[in-house]
CSV table of C-alpha atoms in Angstrom, one decimal:
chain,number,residue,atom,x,y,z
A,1,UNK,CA,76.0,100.4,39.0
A,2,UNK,CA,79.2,98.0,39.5
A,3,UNK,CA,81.3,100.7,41.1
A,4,UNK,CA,78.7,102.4,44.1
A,5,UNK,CA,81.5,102.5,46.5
A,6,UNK,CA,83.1,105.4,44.1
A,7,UNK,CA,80.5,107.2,43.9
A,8,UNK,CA,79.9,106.9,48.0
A,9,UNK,CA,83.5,108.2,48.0
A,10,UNK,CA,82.7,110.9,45.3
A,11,UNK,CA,79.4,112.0,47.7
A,12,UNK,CA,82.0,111.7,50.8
A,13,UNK,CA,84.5,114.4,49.1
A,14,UNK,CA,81.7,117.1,47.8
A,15,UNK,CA,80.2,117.0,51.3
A,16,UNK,CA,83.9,117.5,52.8
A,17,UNK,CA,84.9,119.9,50.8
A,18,UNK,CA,82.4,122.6,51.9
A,19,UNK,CA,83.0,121.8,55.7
A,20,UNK,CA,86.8,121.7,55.4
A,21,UNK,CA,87.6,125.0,53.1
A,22,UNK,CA,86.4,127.9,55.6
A,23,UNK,CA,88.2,125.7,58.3
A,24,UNK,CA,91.5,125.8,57.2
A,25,UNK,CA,91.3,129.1,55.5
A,26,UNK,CA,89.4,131.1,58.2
A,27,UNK,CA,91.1,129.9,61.3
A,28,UNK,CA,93.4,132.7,62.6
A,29,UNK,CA,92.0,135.4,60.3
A,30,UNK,CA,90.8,139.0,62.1
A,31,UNK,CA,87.5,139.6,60.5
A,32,UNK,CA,86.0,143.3,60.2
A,33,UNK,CA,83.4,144.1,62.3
A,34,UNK,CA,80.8,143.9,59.7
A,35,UNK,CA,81.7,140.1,58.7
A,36,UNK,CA,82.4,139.4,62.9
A,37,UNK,CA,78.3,140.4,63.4
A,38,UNK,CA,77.5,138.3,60.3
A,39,UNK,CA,79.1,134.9,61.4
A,40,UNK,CA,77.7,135.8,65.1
A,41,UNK,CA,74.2,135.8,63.5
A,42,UNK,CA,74.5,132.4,61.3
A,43,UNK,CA,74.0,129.5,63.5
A,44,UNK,CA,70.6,131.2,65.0
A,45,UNK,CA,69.5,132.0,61.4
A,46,UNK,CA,70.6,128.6,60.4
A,47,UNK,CA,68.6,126.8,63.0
A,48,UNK,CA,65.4,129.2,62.3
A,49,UNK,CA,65.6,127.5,58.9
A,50,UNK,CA,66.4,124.5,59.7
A,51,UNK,CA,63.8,123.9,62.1
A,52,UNK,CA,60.7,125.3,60.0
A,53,UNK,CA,59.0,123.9,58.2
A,54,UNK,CA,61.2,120.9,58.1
A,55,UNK,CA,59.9,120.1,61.2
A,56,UNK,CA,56.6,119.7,60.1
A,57,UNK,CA,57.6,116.7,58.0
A,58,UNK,CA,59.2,115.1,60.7
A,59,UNK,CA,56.8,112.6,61.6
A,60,UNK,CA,55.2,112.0,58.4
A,61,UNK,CA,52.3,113.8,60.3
A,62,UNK,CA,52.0,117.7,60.3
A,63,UNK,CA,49.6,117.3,63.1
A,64,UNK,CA,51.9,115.0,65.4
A,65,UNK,CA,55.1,117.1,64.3
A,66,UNK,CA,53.3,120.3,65.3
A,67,UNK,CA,52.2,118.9,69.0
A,68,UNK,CA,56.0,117.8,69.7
A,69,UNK,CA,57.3,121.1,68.7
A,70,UNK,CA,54.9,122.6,70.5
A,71,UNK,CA,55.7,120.3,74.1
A,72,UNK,CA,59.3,120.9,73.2
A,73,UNK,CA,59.1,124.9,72.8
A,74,UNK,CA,56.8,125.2,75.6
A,75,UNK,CA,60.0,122.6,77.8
A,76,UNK,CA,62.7,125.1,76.2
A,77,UNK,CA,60.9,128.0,77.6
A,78,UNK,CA,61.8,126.9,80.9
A,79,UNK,CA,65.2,126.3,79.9
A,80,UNK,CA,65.2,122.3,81.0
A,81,UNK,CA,68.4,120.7,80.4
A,82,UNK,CA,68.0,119.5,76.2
A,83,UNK,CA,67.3,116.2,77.0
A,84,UNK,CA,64.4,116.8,78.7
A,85,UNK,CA,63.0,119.3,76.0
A,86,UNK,CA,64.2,115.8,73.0
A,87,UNK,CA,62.5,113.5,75.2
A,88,UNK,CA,58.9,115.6,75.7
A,89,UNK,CA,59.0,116.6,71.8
A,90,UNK,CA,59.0,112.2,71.6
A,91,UNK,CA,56.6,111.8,73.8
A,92,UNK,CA,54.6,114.6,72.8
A,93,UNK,CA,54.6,113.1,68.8
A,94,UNK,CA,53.6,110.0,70.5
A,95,UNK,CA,50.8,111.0,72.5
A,96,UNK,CA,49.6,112.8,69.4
A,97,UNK,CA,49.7,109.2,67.4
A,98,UNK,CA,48.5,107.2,70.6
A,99,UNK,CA,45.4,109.3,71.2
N,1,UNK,CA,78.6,134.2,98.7
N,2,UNK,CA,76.2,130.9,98.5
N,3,UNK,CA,78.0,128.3,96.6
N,4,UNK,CA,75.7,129.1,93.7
N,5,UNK,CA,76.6,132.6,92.9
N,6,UNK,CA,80.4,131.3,93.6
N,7,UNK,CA,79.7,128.3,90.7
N,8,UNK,CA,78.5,130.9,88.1
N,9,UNK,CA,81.2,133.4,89.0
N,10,UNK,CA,83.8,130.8,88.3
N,11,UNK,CA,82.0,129.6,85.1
N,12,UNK,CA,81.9,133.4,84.1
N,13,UNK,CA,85.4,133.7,84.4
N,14,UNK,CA,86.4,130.8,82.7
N,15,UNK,CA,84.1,131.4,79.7
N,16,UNK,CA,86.2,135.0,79.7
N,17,UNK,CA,89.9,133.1,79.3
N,18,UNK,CA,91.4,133.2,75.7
N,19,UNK,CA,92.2,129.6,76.0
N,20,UNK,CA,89.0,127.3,77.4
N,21,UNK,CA,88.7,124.7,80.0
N,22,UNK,CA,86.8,123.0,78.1
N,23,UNK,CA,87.8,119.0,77.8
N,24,UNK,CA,87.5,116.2,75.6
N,25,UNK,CA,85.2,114.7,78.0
N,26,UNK,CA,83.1,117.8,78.1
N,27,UNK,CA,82.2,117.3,74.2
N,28,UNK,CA,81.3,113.7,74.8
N,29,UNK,CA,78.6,114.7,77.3
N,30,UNK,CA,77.7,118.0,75.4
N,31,UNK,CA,77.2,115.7,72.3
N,32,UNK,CA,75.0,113.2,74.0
N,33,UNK,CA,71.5,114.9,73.1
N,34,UNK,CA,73.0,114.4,69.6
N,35,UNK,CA,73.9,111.1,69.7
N,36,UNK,CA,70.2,110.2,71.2
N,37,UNK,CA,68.6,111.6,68.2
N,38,UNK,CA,71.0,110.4,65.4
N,39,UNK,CA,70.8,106.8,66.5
N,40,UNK,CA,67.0,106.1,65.5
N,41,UNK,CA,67.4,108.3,62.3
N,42,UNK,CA,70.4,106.4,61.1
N,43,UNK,CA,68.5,103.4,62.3
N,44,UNK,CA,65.9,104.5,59.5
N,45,UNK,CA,68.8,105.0,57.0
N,46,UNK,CA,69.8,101.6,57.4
N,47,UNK,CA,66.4,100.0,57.2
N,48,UNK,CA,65.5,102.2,54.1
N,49,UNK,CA,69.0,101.3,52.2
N,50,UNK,CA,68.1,97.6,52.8
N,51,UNK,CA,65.1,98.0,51.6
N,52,UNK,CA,66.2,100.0,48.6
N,53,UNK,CA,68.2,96.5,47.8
N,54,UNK,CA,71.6,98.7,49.0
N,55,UNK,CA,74.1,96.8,49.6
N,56,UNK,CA,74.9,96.6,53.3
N,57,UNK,CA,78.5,97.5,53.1
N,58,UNK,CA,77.8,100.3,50.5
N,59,UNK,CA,75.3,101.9,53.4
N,60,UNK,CA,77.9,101.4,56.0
N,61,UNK,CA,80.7,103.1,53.8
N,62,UNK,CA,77.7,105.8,53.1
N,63,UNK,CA,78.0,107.1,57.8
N,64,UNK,CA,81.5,106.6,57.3
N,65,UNK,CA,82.6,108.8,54.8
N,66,UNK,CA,79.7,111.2,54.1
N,67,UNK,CA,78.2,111.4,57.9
N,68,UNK,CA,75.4,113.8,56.8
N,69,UNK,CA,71.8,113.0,56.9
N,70,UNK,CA,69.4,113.7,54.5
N,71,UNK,CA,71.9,113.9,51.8
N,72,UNK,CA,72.7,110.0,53.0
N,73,UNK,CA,68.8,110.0,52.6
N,74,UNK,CA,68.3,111.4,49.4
N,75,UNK,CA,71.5,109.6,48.2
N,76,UNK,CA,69.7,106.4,48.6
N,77,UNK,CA,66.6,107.4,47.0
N,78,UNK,CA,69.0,108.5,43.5
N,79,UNK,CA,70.9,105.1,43.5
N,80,UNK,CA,67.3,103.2,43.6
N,81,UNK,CA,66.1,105.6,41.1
N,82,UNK,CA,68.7,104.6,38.7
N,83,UNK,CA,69.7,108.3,38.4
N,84,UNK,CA,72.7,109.8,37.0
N,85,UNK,CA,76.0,109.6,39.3
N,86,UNK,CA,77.1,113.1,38.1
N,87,UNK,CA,73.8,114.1,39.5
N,88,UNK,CA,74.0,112.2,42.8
N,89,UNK,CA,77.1,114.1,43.5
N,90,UNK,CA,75.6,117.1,42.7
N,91,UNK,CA,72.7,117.0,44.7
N,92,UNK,CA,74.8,116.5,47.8
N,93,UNK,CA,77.4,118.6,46.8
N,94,UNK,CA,74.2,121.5,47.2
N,95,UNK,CA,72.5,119.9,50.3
N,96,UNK,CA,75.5,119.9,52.3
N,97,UNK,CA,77.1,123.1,50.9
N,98,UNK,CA,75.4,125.4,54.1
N,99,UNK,CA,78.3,123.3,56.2
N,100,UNK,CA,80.5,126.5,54.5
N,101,UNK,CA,78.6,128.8,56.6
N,102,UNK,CA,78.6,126.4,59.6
N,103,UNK,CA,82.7,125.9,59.7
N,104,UNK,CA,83.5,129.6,58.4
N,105,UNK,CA,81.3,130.8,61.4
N,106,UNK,CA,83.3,127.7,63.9
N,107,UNK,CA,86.2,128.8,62.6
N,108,UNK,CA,86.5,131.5,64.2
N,109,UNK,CA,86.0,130.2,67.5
N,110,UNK,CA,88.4,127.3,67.9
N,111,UNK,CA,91.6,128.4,69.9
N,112,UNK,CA,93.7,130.7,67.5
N,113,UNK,CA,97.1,128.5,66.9
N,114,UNK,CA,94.9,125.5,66.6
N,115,UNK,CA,97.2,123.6,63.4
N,116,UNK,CA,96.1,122.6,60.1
N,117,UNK,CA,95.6,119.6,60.8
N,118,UNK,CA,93.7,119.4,63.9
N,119,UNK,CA,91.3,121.9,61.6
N,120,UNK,CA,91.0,119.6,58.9
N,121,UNK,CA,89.8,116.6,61.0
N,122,UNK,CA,87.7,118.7,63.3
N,123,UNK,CA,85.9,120.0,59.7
N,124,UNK,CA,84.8,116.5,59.5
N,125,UNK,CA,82.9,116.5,62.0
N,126,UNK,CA,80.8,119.4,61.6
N,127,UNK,CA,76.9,118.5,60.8
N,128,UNK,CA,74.6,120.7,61.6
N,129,UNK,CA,73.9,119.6,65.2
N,130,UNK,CA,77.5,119.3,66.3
N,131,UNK,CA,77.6,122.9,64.7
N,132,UNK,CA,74.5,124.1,66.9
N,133,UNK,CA,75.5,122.5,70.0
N,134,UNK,CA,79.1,123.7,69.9
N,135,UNK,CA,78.3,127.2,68.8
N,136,UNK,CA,75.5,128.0,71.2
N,137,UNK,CA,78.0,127.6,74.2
N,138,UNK,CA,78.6,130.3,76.5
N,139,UNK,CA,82.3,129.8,76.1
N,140,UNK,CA,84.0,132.3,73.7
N,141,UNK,CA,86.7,129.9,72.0
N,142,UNK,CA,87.4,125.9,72.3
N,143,UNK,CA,89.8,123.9,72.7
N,144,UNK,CA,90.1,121.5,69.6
N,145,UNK,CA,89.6,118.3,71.9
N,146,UNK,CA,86.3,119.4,73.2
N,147,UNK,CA,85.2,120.0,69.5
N,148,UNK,CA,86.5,116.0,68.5
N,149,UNK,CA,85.0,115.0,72.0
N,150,UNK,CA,81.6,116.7,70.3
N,151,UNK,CA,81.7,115.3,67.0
N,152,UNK,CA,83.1,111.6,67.7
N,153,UNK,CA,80.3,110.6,69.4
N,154,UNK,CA,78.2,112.2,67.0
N,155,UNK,CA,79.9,110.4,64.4
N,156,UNK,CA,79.8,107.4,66.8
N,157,UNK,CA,76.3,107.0,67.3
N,158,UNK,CA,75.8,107.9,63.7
N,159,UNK,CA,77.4,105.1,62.4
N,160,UNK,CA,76.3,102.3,65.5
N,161,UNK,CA,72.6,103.2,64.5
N,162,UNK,CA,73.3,102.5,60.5
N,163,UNK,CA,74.6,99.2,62.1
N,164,UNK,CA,71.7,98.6,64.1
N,165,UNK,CA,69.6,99.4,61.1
N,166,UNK,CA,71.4,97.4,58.3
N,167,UNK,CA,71.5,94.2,61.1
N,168,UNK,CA,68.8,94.0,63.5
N,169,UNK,CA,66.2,96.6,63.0
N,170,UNK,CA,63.2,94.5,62.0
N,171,UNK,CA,61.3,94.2,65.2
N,172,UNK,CA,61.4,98.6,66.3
N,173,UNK,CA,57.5,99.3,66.4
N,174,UNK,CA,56.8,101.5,63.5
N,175,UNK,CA,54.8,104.0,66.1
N,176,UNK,CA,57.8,104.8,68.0
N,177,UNK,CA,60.4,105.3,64.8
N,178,UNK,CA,58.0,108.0,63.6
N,179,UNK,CA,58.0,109.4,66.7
N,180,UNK,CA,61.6,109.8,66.7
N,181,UNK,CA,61.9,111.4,63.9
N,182,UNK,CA,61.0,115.1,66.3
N,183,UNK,CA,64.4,114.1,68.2
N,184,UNK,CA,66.5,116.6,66.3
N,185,UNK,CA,64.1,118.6,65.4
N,186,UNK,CA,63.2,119.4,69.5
N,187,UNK,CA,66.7,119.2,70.0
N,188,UNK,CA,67.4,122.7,67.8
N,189,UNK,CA,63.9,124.2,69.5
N,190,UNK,CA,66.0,123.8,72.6
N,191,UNK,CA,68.9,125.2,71.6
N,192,UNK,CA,66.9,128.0,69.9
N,193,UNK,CA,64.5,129.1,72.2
N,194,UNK,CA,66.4,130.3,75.1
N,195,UNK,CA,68.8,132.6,72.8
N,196,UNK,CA,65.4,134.2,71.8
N,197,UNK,CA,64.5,134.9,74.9
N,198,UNK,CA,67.6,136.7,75.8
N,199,UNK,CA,68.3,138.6,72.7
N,200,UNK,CA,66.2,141.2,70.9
N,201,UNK,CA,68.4,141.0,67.8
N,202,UNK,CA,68.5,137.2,68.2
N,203,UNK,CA,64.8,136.6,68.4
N,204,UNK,CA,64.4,139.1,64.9
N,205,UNK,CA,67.3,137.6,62.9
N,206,UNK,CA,66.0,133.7,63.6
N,207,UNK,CA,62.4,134.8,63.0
N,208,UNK,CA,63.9,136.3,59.1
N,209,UNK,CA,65.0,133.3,58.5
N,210,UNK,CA,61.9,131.2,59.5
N,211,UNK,CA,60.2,134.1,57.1
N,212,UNK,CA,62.3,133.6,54.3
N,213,UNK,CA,62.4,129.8,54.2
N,214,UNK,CA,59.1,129.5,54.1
N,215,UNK,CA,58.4,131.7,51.7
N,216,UNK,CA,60.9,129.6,49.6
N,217,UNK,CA,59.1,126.7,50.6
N,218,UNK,CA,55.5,127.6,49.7
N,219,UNK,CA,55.7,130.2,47.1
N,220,UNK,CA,55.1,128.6,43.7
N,221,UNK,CA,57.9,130.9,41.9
N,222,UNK,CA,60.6,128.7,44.1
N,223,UNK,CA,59.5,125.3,43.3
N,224,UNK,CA,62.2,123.9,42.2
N,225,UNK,CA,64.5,125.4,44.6
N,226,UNK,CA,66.0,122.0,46.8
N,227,UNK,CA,65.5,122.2,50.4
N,228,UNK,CA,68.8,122.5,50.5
N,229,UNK,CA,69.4,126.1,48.7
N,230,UNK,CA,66.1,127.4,51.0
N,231,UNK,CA,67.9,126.8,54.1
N,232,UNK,CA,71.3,128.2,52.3
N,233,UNK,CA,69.7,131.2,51.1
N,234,UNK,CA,67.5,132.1,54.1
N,235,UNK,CA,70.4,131.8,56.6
N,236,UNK,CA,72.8,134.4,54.4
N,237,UNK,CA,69.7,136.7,54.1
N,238,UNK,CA,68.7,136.9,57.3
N,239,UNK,CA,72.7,136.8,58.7
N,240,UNK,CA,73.4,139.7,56.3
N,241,UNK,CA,70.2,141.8,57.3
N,242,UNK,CA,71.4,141.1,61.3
N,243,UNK,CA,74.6,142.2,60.3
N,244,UNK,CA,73.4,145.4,58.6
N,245,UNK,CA,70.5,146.3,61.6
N,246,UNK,CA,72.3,145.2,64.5
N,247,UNK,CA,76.1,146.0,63.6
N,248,UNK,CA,77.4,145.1,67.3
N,249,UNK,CA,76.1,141.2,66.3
N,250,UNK,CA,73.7,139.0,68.8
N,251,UNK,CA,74.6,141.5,71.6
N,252,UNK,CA,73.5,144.9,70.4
């Protein structure tokens, strides 16, 4: 296609649309209780789903994916600073592949 | 008082103020795990759009102005297919169309008198790491600059790695790009697991929607739901079920 660039800018807009709505048109609005317990619950729902099973096609090995999750579970358990729990899930995946 | 119990007292306190503390400086470092993980991933975008004869400026105008993953990703795949633009725009349209849920839910923690405009470049921003970092704070509300401070080195390191990957990736052993590709990945497990551990209602909910999407995943009546939708639809479902069990929210 000659004209990629407009449909980059066309991609651009759909995925800003989405993002910027709720922003400026939820910002400074009371929400009843019901809606307030709702948004509380989405980001831990969201990243429930968007860990699993995603994850398991991470490294293009279930086997590998499944020991770095499992190294970086076992590091969040004792609530390490997230760097430390990103950097054992990496090592973990590589052990996996180096072994 | 030891100087510990007087640290978390102050913090306490601080997290309890309408107005936050919270700096531009503080979302640079908060974003940092971020940035770790999206450098070798966009790295890969790059690589891949090369090798998908992309042209380089096209993938570099792709981190700019999209600045969402697998949409970039699948984006790539479509144009090398050949496919349909009406249908390249619609696929991300539905990929990246749980960022609704993500900025409704920010929305409503960003300091109240926040303007317009500062919303609308803030809404950039918002991926869904910038959205899981920033929301699993202890801190009640943020100030707008901590949320920029969050998502522009996000954004940064976002757009140095498709750099890196467009330019000079040619000599990154394949072993350790794979290996990578956990970062994110362990980065929500450890934002995740320590909310589990402290909430009953939290632990339930997040479980639901691990149920549900994979169920959508692996049932053969939802094959041709996107990955996109699953995560849509099991986030609302199990959101709406928390809200219905637990009416007080993650704290009852």
């Amino acid at each position: 296609m000659d004209q990629l660039w407009l449909l980059v800018l066309a991609m651009g807009a759909v995925t800003y649309l989405p993002r910027l709505l709720p922003m400026v048109l939820l910002s400074n609005l009371k929400l009843p209780p019901f809606w307030n317990a709702f948004f509380q619950f989405i980001p831990f729902a969201a990243l429930g789903a968007l860990i699993f099973p995603g994850l398991l096609s991470s490294t293009g090995n279930p086997g590998s994916a499944i020991a770095g999750g499992l190294v970086a579970i076992i590091l969040a358990l004792f609530r390490l600073n997230i760097m430390v729990v990103v950097l054992g899930g990496i090592l973990g995946v590589f052990l996996w592949q180096a072994l | 008082m030891d100087l510990e119990t007087m640290a978390t007292n102050s913090r306490e306190s601080a997290a309890q103020l309408p107005g936050t503390s919270l700096t531009f400086t503080d979302g640079l470092k908060a974003g940092i795990p971020i940035a770790v993980g999206y450098i070798p991933i966009a790295i890969a975008f790059g690589l891949l759009a090369k090798s998908a004869g992309i042209p380089n400026y096209i993938s570099l105008l792709m981190s700019l102005a999209i600045f969402a993953g697998a949409s970039q990703f699948v984006g790539v795949n479509l144009i090398a297919l050949g496919a349909n633009p009406w249908e390249i725009i619609m696929t991300t349209f539905i990929l990246n169309l749980r960022h609704f849920l993500m900025t409704a839910a920010i929305s409503q923690r960003i300091e109240p008198g926040t303007s317009k405009k500062w919303m609308a470049l803030l809404a950039f921003g918002i991926t869904d790491e910038t959205f899981s970092v920033a929301s699993l704070r202890r801190e009640q509300k943020f100030s707008p600059k901590f949320v920029f401070g969050l998502n522009l080195i996000a954004f940064s390191a976002w757009n140095a790695g498709t750099w890196i990957g467009v330019f000079l990736a040619r000599g990154i052993p394949e072993s350790l790009k794979t290996s990578m590709g956990i970062a994110l990945y362990a980065m929500f497990i450890g934002l995740l697991v320590p909310s589990l551990k402290k909430s009953r209602p939290v632990f339930i909910i997040a479980l639901l929607a691990v149920a549900v999407n994979s169920l959508l995943h692996w049932a053969p009546v939802f094959n041709n739901l996107s990955t996109g939708w699953g995560i849509i639809i099991s986030t609302v479902f199990a959101s709406f079920i928390g809200a219905i069990i637990f009416p007080k929210g993650v704290a009852s």
